[in-house]
Tab-separated table of C-alpha atoms in Angstrom:
chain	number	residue	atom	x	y	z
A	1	UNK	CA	124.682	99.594	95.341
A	2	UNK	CA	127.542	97.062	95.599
A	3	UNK	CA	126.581	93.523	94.638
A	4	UNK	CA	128.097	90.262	94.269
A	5	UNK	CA	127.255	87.001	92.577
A	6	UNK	CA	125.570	84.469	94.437
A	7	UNK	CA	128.036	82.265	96.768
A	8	UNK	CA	127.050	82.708	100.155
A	9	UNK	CA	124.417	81.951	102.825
A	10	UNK	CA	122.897	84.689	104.750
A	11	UNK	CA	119.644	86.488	105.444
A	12	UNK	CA	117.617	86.711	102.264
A	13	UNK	CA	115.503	89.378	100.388
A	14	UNK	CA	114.096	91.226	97.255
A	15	UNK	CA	116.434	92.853	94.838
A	16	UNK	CA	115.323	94.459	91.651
A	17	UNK	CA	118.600	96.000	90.102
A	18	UNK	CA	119.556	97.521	86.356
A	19	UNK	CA	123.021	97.176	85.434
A	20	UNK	CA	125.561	99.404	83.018
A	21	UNK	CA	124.435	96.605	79.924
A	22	UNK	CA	121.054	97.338	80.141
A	23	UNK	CA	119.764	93.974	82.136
A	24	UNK	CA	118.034	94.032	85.246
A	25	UNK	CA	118.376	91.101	87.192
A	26	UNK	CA	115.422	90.480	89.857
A	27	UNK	CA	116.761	88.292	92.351
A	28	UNK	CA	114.023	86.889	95.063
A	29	UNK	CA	116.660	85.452	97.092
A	30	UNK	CA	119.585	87.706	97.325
A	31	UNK	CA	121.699	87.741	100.461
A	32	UNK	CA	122.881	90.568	102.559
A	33	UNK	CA	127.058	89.293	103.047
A	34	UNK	CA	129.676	91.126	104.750
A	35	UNK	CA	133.463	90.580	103.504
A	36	UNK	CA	136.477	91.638	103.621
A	37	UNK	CA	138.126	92.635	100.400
A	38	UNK	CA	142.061	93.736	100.154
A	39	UNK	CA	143.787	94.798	96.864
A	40	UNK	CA	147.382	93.554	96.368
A	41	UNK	CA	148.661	96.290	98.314
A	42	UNK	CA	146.773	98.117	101.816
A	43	UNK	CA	144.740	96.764	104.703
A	44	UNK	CA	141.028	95.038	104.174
A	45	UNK	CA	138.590	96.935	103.747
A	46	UNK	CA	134.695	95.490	105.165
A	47	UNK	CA	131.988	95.697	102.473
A	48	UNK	CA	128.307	94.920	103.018
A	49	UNK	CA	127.226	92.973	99.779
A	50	UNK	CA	124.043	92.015	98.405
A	51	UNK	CA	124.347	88.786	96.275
A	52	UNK	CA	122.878	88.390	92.443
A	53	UNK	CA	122.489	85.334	90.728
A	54	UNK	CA	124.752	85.801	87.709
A	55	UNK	CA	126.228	89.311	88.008
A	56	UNK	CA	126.659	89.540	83.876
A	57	UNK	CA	129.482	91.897	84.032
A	58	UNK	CA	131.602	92.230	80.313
A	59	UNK	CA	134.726	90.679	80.407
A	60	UNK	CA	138.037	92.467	80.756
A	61	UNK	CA	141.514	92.044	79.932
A	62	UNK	CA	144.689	94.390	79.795
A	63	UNK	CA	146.652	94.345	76.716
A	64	UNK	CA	150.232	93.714	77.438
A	65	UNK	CA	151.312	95.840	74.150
A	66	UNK	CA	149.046	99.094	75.058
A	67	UNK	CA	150.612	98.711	78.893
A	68	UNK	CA	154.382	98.519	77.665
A	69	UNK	CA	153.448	101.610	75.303
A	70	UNK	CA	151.939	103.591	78.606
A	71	UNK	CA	155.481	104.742	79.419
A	72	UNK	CA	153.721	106.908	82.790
A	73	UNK	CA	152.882	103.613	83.791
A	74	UNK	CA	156.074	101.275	83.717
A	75	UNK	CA	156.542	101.218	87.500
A	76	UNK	CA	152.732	100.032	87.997
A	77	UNK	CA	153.038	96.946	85.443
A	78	UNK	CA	153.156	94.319	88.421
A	79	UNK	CA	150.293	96.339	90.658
A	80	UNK	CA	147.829	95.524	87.723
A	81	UNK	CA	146.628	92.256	86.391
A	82	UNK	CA	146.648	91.052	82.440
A	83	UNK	CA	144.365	87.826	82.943
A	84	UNK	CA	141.185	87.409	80.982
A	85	UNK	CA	138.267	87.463	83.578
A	86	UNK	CA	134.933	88.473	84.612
A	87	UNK	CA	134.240	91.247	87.236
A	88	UNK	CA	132.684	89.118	90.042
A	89	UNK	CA	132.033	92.093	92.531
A	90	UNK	CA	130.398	95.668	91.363
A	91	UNK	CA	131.411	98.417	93.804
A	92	UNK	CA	128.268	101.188	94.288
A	93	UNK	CA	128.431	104.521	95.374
A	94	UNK	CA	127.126	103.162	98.946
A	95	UNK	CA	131.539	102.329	99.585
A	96	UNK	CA	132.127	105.642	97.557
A	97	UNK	CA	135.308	105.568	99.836
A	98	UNK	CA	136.625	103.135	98.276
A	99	UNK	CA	136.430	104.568	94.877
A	100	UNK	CA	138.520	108.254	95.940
A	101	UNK	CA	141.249	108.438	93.564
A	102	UNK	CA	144.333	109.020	96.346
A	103	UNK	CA	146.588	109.391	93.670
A	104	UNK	CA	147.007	109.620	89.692
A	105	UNK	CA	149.285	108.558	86.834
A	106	UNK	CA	148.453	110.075	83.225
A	107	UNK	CA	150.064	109.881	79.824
A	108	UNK	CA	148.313	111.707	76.459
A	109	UNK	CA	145.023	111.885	75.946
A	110	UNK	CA	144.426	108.770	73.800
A	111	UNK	CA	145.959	106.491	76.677
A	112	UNK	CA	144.209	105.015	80.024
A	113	UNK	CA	144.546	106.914	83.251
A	114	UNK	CA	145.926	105.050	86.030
A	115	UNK	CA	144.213	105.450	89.934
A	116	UNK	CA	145.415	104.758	93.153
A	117	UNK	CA	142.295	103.543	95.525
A	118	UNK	CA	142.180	102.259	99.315
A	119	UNK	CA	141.786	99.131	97.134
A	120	UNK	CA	144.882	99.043	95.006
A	121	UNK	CA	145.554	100.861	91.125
A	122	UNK	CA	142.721	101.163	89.173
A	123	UNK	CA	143.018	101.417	85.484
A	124	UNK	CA	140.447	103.332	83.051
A	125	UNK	CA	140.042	105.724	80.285
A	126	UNK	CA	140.710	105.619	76.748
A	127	UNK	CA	142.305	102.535	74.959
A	128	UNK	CA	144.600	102.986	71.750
A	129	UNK	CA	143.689	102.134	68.613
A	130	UNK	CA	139.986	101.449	69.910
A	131	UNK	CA	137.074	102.079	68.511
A	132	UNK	CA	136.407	105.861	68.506
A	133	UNK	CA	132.657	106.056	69.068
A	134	UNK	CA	131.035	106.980	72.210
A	135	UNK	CA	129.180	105.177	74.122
A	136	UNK	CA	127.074	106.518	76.843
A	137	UNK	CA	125.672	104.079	79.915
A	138	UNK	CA	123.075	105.192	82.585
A	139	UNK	CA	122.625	102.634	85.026
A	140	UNK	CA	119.188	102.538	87.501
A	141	UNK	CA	119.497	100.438	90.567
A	142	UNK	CA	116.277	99.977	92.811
A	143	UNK	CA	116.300	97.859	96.284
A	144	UNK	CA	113.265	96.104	96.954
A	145	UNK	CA	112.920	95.212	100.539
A	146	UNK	CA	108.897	95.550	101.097
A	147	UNK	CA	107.305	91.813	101.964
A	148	UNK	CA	104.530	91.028	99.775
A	149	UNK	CA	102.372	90.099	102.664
A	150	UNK	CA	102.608	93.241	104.370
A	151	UNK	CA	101.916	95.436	101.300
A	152	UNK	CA	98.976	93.298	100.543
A	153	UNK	CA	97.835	93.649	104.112
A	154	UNK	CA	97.871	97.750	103.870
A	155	UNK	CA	95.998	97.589	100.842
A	156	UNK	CA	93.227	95.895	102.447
A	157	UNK	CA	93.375	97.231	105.767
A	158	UNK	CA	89.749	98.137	107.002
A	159	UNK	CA	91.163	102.152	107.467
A	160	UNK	CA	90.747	102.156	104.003
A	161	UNK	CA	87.914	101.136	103.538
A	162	UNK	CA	86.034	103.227	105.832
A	163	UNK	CA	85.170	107.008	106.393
A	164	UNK	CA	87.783	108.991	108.364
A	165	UNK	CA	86.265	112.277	110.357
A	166	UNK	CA	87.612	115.321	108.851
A	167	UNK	CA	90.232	117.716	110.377
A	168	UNK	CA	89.546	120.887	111.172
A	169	UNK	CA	91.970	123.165	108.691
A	170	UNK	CA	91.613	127.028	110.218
A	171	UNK	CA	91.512	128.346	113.195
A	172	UNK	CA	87.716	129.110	114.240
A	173	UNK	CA	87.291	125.446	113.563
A	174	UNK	CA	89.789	124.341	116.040
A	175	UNK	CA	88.641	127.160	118.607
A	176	UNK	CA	84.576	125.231	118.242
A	177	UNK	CA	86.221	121.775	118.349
A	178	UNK	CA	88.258	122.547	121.724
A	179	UNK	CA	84.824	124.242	123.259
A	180	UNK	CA	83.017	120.910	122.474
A	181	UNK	CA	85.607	118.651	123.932
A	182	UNK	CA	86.034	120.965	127.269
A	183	UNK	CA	81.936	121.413	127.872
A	184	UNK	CA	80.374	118.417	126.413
A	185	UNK	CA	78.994	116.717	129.417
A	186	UNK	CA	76.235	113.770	130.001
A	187	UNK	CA	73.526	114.539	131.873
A	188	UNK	CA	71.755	112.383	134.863
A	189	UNK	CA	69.150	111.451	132.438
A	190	UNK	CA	71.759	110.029	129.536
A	191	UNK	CA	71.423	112.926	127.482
A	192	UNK	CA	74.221	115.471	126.311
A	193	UNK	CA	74.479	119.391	126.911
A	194	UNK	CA	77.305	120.999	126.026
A	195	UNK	CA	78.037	125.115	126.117
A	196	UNK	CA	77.592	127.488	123.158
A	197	UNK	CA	80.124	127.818	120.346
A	198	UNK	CA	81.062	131.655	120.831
A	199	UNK	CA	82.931	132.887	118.436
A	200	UNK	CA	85.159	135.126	120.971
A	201	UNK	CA	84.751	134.519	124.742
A	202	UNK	CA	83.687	138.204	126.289
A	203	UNK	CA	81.492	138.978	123.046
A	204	UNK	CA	79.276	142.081	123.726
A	205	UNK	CA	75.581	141.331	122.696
A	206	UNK	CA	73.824	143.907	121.325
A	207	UNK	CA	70.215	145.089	123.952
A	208	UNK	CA	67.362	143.474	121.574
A	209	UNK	CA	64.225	143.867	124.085
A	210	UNK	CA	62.403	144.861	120.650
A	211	UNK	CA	62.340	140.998	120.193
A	212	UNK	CA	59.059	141.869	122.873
A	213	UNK	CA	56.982	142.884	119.913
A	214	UNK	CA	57.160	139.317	118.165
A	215	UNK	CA	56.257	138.178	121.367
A	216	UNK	CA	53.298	140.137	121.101
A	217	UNK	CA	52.551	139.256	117.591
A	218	UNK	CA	52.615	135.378	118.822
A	219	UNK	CA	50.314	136.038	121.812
A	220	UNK	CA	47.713	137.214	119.326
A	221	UNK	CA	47.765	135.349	116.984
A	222	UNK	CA	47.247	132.316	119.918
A	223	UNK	CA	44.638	134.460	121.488
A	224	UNK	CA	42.202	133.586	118.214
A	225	UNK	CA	42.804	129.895	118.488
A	226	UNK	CA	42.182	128.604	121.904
A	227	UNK	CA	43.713	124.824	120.681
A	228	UNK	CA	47.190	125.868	119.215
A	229	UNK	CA	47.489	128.234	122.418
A	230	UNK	CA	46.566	125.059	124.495
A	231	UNK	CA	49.438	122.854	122.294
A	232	UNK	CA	51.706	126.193	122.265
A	233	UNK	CA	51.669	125.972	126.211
A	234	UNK	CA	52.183	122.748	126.093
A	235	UNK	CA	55.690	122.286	124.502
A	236	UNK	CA	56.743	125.241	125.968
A	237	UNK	CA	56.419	123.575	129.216
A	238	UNK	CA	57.973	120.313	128.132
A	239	UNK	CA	60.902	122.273	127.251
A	240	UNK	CA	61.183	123.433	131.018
A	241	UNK	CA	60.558	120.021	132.203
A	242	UNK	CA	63.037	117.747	130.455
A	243	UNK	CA	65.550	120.592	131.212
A	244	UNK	CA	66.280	121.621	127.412
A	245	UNK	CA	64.984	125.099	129.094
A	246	UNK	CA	64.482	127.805	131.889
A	247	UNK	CA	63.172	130.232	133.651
A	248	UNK	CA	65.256	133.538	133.532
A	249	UNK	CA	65.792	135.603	136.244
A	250	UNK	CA	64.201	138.640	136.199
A	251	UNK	CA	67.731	140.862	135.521
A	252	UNK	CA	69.797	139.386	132.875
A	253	UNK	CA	73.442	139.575	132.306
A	254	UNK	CA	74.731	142.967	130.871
A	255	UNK	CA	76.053	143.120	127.479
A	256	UNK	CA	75.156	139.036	127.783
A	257	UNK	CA	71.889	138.439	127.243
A	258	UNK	CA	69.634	138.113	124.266
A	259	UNK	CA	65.888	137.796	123.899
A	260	UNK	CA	65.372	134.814	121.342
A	261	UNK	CA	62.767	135.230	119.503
A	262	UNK	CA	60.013	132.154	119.011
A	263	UNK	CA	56.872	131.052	116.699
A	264	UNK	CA	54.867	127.941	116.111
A	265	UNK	CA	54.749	125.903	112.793
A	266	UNK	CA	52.090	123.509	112.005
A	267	UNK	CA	52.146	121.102	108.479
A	268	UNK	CA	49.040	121.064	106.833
A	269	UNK	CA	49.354	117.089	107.003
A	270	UNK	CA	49.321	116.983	110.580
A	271	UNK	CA	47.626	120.267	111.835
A	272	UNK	CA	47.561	119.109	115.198
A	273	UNK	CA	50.935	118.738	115.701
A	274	UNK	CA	52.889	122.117	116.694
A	275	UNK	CA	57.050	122.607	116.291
A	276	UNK	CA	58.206	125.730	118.096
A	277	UNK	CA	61.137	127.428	116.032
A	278	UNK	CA	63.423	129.419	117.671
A	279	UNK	CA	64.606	132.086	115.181
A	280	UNK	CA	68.902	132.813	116.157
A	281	UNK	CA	69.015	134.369	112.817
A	282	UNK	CA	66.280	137.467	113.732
A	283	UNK	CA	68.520	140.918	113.536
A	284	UNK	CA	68.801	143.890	115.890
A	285	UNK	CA	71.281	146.397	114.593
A	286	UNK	CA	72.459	144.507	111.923
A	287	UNK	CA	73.570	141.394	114.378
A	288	UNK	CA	71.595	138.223	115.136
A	289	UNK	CA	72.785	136.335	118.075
A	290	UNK	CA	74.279	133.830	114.638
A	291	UNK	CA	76.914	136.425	114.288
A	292	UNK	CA	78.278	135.944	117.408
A	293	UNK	CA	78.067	131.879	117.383
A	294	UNK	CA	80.566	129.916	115.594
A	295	UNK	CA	79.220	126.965	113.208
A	296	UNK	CA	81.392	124.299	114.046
A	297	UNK	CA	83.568	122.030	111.919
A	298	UNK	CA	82.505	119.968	110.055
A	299	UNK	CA	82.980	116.497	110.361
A	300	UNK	CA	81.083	114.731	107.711
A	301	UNK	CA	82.288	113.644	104.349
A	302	UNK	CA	80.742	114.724	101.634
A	303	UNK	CA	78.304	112.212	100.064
A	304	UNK	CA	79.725	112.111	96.324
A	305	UNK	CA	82.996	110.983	98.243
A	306	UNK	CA	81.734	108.262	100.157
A	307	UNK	CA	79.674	107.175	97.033
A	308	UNK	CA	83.362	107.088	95.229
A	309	UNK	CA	84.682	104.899	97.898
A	310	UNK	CA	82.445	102.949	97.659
A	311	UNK	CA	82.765	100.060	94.836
């Protein structure tokens, strides 16, 4: 990130940086700035700048003594300057191209290196008669430009806070979804039918007229109470009235047609009151008409979640 301290007036924002000396400097009113910077030598170059308030850079100098012992660097001497100062503008990797060495000067190993830049000679490396212990520096720079408002804003947002339907994840999920969507219809009386959930669309049904002996067994065990018959008869008729049912024609659909087996439950709480159960899962040949139905996804969250989310 290239930064610069504070000293002009432009659009303003968050900046949360650490620098080489360890210090991080959080500046709630830095300043996006575009200049143009030129070395001594070369064209200007246009840098996008974000300003700091007190940039804290060490001070520099350049020895005159260690430059007139740099013998590889006697033509250079009035390309690079000996004044004490204070770096006021810290170059990032986001102008990298400013920082390609173009060309370099170097003497032994104990002496600096000098750099040619699109910016004019750079000099670095080692310094004689320094101190010889190294020092290593890792520096962390993070940009900041999220407004407080708007991240408080998505932490509350009602999305949250609420129960999302699930996704379906595979395959026969998507396949039951898509049949709901395309056959789910509202009918002239309010109510909803929609088609069922086949698990592949030509599916070959297996003949299960056998179901004709639980028939049977039902009609008997009506026959010895005259009431439950009575109630029986009823509800099957209500079925056939409100349209939840019909009469079948008397040839059915080859390889398409299965006899659904039905029986009457009563609770011992409320004996006059009759539920007819249809029983999908009854088996012929190992197959109940189940098999060949899909289950649906499911689009419920699972109460231990919901009691999670909820605080």
């Amino acid at each position: 990130m290239t930064s610069r301290d504070e000293s002009a007036r432009k659009d303003r924002s968050n900046l949360s940086s650490s620098l080489p000396s360890g210090t991080t400097i959080d500046a709630t009113r830095s300043r996006r700035v575009p200049l143009n910077l030129c070395g001594r030598t070369g064209e200007p170059q246009e840098l996008h700048l974000r300003t700091v308030n007190g940039l804290k850079l060490t001070p520099q100098r350049l020895n005159n003594e260690v430059l007139a012992s740099c013998h590889h660097l006697t033509d250079l001497r009035h390309h690079l300057k000996t004044s004490y100062a204070s770096p006021k503008i810290l170059i990032g990797q986001d102008n990298w191209h400013l920082l390609v060495t173009e060309e370099m000067r170097t003497g032994r190993r104990d002496q600096p290196v000098a750099s040619r830049t699109p910016l004019g000679w750079v000099l670095h490396g080692a310094h004689p008669g320094g101190r010889r212990q190294r020092v290593n520096f890792v520096a962390h720079a993070t940009t900041v430009d999220t407004n407080m408002d708007e991240a408080l804003k998505h932490y509350f947002a009602i999305e949250g806070l609420t129960v999302a339907a699930k996704t379906p994840k595979n395959d026969p999920d998507e396949r039951a979804l898509k049949i709901l969507r395309d056959s789910t219809q509202q009918r002239p009386d309010s109510r909803y039918e929609t088609a069922l959930l086949w698990r592949e669309e030509n599916s070959k049904i297996p003949n299960n007229f056998e179901a004709l002996n639980r028939l049977t067994s039902v009609e008997k065990k009506l026959e010895k109470d005259p009431n439950l018959k009575e109630r029986y008869r009823q509800h099957m008729n209500a079925l056939v009235a409100k349209g939840y049912a019909e009469v079948a024609s008397s040839t059915g659909t080859k390889d398409r047609t299965w006899y659904l087996p039905h029986f009457g439950v009563t609770h011992p709480m409320k004996p006059e009151k009759i539920r007819i159960v249809h029983d999908a899962a009854a088996k012929t040949r190992g197959k109940s008409l189940n098999d060949f139905l899909l289950t649906g996804p499911d689009l419920l969250q699972s109460l231990p979640g919901v009691m999670m989310r909820f605080r």
